[in-house]
Short mmCIF file of C-alpha atoms in Angstrom, two decimals:
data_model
loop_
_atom_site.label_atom_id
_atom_site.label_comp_id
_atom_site.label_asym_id
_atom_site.label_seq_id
_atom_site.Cartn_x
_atom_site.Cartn_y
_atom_site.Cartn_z
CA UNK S 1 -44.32 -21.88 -92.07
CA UNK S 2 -43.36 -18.10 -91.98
CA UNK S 3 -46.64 -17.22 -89.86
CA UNK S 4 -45.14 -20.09 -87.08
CA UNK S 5 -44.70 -17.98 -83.42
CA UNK S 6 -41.07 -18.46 -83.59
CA UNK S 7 -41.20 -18.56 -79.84
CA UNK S 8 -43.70 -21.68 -79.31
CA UNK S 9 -42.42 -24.64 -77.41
CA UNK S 10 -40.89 -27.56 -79.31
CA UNK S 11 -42.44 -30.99 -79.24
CA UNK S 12 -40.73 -34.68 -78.73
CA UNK S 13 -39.08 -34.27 -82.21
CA UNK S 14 -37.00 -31.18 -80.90
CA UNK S 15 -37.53 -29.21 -83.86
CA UNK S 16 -38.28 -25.94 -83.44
CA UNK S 17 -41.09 -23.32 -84.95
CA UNK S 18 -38.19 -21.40 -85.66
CA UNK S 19 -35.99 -23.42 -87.54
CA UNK S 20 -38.99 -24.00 -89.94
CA UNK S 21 -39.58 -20.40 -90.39
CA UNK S 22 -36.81 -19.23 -90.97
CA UNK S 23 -36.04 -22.06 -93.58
CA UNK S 24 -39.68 -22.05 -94.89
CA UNK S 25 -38.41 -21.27 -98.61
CA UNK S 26 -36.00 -24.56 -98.68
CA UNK S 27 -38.23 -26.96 -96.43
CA UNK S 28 -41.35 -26.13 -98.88
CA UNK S 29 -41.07 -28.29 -101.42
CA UNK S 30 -39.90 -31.47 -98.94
CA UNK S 31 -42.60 -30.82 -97.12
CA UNK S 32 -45.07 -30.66 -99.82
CA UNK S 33 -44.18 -33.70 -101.12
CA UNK S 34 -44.34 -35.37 -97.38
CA UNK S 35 -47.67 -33.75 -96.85
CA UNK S 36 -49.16 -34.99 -100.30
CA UNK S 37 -47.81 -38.67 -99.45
CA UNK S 38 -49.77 -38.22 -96.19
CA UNK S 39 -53.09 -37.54 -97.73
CA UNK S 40 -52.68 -40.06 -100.50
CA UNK S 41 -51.90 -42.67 -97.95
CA UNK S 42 -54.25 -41.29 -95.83
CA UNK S 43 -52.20 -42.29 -92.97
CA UNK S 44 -50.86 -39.60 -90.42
CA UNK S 45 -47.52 -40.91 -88.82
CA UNK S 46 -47.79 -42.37 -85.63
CA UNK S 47 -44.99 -40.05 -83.89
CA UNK S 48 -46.98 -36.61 -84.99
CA UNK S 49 -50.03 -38.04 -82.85
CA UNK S 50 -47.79 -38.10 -79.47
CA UNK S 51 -48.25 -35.00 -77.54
CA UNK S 52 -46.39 -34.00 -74.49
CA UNK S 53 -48.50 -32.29 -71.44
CA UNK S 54 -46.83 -29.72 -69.35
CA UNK S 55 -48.41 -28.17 -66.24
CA UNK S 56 -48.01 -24.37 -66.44
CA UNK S 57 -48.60 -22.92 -63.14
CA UNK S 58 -51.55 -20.69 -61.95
CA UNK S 59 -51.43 -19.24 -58.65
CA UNK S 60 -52.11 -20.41 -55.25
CA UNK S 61 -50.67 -23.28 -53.62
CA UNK S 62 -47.96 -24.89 -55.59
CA UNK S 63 -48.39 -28.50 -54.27
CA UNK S 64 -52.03 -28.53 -55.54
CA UNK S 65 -52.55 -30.55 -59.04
CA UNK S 66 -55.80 -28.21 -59.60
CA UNK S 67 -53.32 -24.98 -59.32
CA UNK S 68 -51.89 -26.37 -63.11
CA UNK S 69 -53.13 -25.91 -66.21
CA UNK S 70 -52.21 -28.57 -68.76
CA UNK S 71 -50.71 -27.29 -72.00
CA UNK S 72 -50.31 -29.74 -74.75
CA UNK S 73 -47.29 -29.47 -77.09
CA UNK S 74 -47.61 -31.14 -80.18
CA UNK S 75 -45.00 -31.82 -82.57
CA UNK S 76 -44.35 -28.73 -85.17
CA UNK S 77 -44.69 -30.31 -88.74
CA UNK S 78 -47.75 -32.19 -87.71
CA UNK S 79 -49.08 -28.20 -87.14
CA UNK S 80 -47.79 -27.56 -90.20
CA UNK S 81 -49.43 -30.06 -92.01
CA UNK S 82 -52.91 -29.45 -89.88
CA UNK S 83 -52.84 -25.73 -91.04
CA UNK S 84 -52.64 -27.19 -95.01
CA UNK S 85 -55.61 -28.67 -94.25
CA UNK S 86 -57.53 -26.61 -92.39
CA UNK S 87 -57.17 -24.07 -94.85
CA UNK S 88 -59.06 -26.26 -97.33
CA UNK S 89 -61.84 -27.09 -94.66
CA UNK S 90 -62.49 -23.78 -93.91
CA UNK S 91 -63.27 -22.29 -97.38
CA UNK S 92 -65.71 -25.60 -97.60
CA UNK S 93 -67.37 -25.05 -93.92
CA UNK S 94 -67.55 -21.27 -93.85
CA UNK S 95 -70.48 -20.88 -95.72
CA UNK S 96 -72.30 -23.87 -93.67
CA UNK S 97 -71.91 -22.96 -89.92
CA UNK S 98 -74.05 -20.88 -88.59
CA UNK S 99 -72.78 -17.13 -87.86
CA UNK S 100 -73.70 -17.15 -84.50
CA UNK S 101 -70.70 -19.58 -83.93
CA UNK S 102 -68.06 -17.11 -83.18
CA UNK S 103 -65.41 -18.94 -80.74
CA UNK S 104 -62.44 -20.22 -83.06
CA UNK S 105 -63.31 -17.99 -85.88
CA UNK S 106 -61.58 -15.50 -88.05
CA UNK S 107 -63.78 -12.20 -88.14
CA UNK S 108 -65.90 -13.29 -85.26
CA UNK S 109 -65.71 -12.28 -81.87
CA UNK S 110 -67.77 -12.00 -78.53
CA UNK S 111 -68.82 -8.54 -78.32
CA UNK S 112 -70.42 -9.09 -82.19
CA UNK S 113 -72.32 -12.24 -80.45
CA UNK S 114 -73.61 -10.07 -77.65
CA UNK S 115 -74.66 -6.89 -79.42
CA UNK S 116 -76.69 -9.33 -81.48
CA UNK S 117 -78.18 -10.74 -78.44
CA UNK S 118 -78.65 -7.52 -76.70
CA UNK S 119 -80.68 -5.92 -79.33
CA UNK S 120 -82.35 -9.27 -79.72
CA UNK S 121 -83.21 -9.48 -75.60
CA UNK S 122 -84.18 -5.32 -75.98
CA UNK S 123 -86.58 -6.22 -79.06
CA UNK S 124 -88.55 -9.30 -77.19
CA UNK S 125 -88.93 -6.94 -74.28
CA UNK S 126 -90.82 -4.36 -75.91
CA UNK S 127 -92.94 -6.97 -77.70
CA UNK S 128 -93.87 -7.85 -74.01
CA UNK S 129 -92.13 -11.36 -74.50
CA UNK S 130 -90.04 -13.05 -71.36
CA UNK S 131 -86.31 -13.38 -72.16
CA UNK S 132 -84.71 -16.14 -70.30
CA UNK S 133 -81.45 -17.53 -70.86
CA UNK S 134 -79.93 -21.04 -70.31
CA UNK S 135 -76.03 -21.33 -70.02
CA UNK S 136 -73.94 -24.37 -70.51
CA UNK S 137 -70.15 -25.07 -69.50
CA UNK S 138 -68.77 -26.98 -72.23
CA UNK S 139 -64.81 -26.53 -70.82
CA UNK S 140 -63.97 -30.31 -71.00
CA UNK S 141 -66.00 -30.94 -74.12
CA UNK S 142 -63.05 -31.04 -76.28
CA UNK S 143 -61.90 -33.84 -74.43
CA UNK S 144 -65.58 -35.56 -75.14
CA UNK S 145 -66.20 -35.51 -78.60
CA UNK S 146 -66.73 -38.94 -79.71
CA UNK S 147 -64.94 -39.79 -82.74
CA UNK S 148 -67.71 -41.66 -85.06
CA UNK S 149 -70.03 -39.21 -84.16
CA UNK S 150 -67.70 -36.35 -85.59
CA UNK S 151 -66.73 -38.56 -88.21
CA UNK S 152 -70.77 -39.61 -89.18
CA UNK S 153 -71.15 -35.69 -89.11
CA UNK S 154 -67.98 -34.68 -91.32
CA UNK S 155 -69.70 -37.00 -94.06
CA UNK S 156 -73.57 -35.71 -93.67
CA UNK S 157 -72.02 -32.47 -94.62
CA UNK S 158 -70.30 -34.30 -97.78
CA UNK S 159 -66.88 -34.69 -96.90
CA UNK S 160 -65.58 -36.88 -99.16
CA UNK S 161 -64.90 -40.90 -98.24
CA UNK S 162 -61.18 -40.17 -99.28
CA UNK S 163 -60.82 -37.13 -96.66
CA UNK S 164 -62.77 -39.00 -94.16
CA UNK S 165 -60.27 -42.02 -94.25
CA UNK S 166 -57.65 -39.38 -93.60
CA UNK S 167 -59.17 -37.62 -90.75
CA UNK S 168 -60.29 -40.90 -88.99
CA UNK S 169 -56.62 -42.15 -88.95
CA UNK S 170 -55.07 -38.32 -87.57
CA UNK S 171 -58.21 -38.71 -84.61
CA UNK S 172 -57.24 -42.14 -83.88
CA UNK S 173 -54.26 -43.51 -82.22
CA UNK S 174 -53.28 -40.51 -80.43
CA UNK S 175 -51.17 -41.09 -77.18
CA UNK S 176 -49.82 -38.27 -74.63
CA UNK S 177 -47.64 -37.84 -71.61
CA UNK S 178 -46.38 -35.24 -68.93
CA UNK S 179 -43.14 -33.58 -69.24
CA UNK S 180 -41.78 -31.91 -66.14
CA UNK S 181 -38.55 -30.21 -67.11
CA UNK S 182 -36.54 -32.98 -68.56
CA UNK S 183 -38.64 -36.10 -66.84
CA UNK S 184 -41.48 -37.81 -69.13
CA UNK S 185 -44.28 -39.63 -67.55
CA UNK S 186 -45.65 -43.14 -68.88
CA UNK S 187 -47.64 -42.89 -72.43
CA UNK S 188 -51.61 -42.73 -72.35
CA UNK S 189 -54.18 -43.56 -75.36
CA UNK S 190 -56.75 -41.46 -75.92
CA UNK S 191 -59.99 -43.09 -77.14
CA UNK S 192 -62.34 -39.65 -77.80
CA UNK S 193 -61.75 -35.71 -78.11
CA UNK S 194 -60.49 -33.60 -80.37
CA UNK S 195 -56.47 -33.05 -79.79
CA UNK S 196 -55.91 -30.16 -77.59
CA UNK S 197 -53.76 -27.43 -79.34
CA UNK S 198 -54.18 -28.54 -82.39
CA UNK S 199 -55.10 -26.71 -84.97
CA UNK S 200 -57.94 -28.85 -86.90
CA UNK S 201 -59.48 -29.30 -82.97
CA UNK S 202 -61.25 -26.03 -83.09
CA UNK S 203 -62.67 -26.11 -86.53
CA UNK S 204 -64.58 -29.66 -85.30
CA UNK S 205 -65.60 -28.37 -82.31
CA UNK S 206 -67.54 -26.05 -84.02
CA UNK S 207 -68.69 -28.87 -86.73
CA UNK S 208 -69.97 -30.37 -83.92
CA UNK S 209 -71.96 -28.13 -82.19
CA UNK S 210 -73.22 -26.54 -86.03
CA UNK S 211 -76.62 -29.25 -85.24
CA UNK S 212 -77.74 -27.51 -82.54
CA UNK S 213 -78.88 -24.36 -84.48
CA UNK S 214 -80.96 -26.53 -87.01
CA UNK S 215 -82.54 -28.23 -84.50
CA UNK S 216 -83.40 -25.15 -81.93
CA UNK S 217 -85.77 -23.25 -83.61
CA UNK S 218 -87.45 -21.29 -81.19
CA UNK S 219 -84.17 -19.86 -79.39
CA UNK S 220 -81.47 -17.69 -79.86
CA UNK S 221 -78.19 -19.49 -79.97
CA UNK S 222 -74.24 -18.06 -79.42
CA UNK S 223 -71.47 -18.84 -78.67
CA UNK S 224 -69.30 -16.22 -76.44
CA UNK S 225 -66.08 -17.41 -75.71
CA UNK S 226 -63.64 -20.49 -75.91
CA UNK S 227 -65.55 -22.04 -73.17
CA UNK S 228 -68.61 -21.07 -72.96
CA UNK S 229 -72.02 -21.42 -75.30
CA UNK S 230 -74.77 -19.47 -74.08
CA UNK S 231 -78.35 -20.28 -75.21
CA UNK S 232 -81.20 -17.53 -75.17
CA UNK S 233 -84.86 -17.98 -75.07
CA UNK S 234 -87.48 -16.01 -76.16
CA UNK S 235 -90.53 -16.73 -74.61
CA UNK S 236 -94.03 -14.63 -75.92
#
């Protein structure tokens, strides 16, 4: 709680990142029992899974939905609680995804994926191989992933059955709606993605995608940016 942005926006339960940090020492033990209930019961409570979407802005023409970006508030203890748990998932999936996954990742970044690629691209062409590259968009992936396929993939890499009950329930059910200043739209479901701006969303992302690099043998794979993953051939 004491690493919470104190300035973050507060979700629909209008408490705010700063109230929690600066109480972190008295709210830890409540919380720790609340969070230990959670993943005993394996039930995350429906109100944490609402998140509110407000447009922010870009540029351009102001009456154009396209000139927004959607940024998705979720409520602040169910952040909390993700971060408890994503600590624990990360110590178990560091050593298993590959290194050239470097979007979402402590100690990674883009210019280590591209000096890798560089000197990989320099050494091909004075082997006389052909370097070609294939690029793919994946910015509305997060919004794709289906849910039994993540699930099916979180337990071929031996997450346990009790875990996996737990995660199923906090990717299932989740609802959102707009907030314009202090006017809230109609509630949607959402069936499939990860939650956007969460902080477990990332992490499966990457689970995800972790396949591709045991099944592409004869490439180069990285990933170069939040949005982006770049695939590189080498051809001889």
């Amino acid at each position: 709680m004491k690493s919470l942005a104190p300035k973050k926006a507060t979700g629909h339960d209008n408490i705010p990142p700063k109230a929690l940090r600066t109480g972190a020492t008295v709210f830890a033990y409540l919380l720790s029992v609340l969070f230990n209930k959670i993943i005993d019961s394996g039930k995350v409570p429906a109100k944490w899974k609402l998140a509110e979407i407000c447009p922010v802005f870009k540029k351009n023409d102001a009456q154009g939905k396209a000139m927004y970006r959607p940024v998705s508030i979720l409520v602040i203890l169910d952040k909390v609680f993700e971060k408890c748990l994503e600590h624990q998932l990360i110590q178990y999936f560091n050593p298993i995804l590959s290194p050239s996954l470097s979007a979402y990742r402590r100690g990674c970044s883009c210019e280590s994926v591209l000096l890798r690629l560089i000197e990989d691209w320099r050494s091909a062409l004075d082997n006389k191989c052909v370097v070609s590259a294939v690029i793919m968009d994946l910015t509305k992936a997060f919004d794709m992933l289906p849910h039994n396929l993540l699930l099916a993939k979180l337990a071929a890499y031996g997450i346990s059955s009790s875990s996996l009950v737990l995660l199923d329930d906090y990717l299932r059910g989740r609802t959102q709606r707009v907030k314009i200043e202090d006017v809230t739209s109609g509630v949607l479901h959402i069936s499939k993605g990860v939650p956007q701006g969460s902080v477990l969303g990332p992490l499966f992302f990457n689970i995800f995608l972790n396949d591709f690099f045991y099944v592409i043998k004869r490439a180069k794979l990285g990933s170069l940016s939040k949005s982006l993953r770049l695939v590189l051939l080498r051809l001889p």
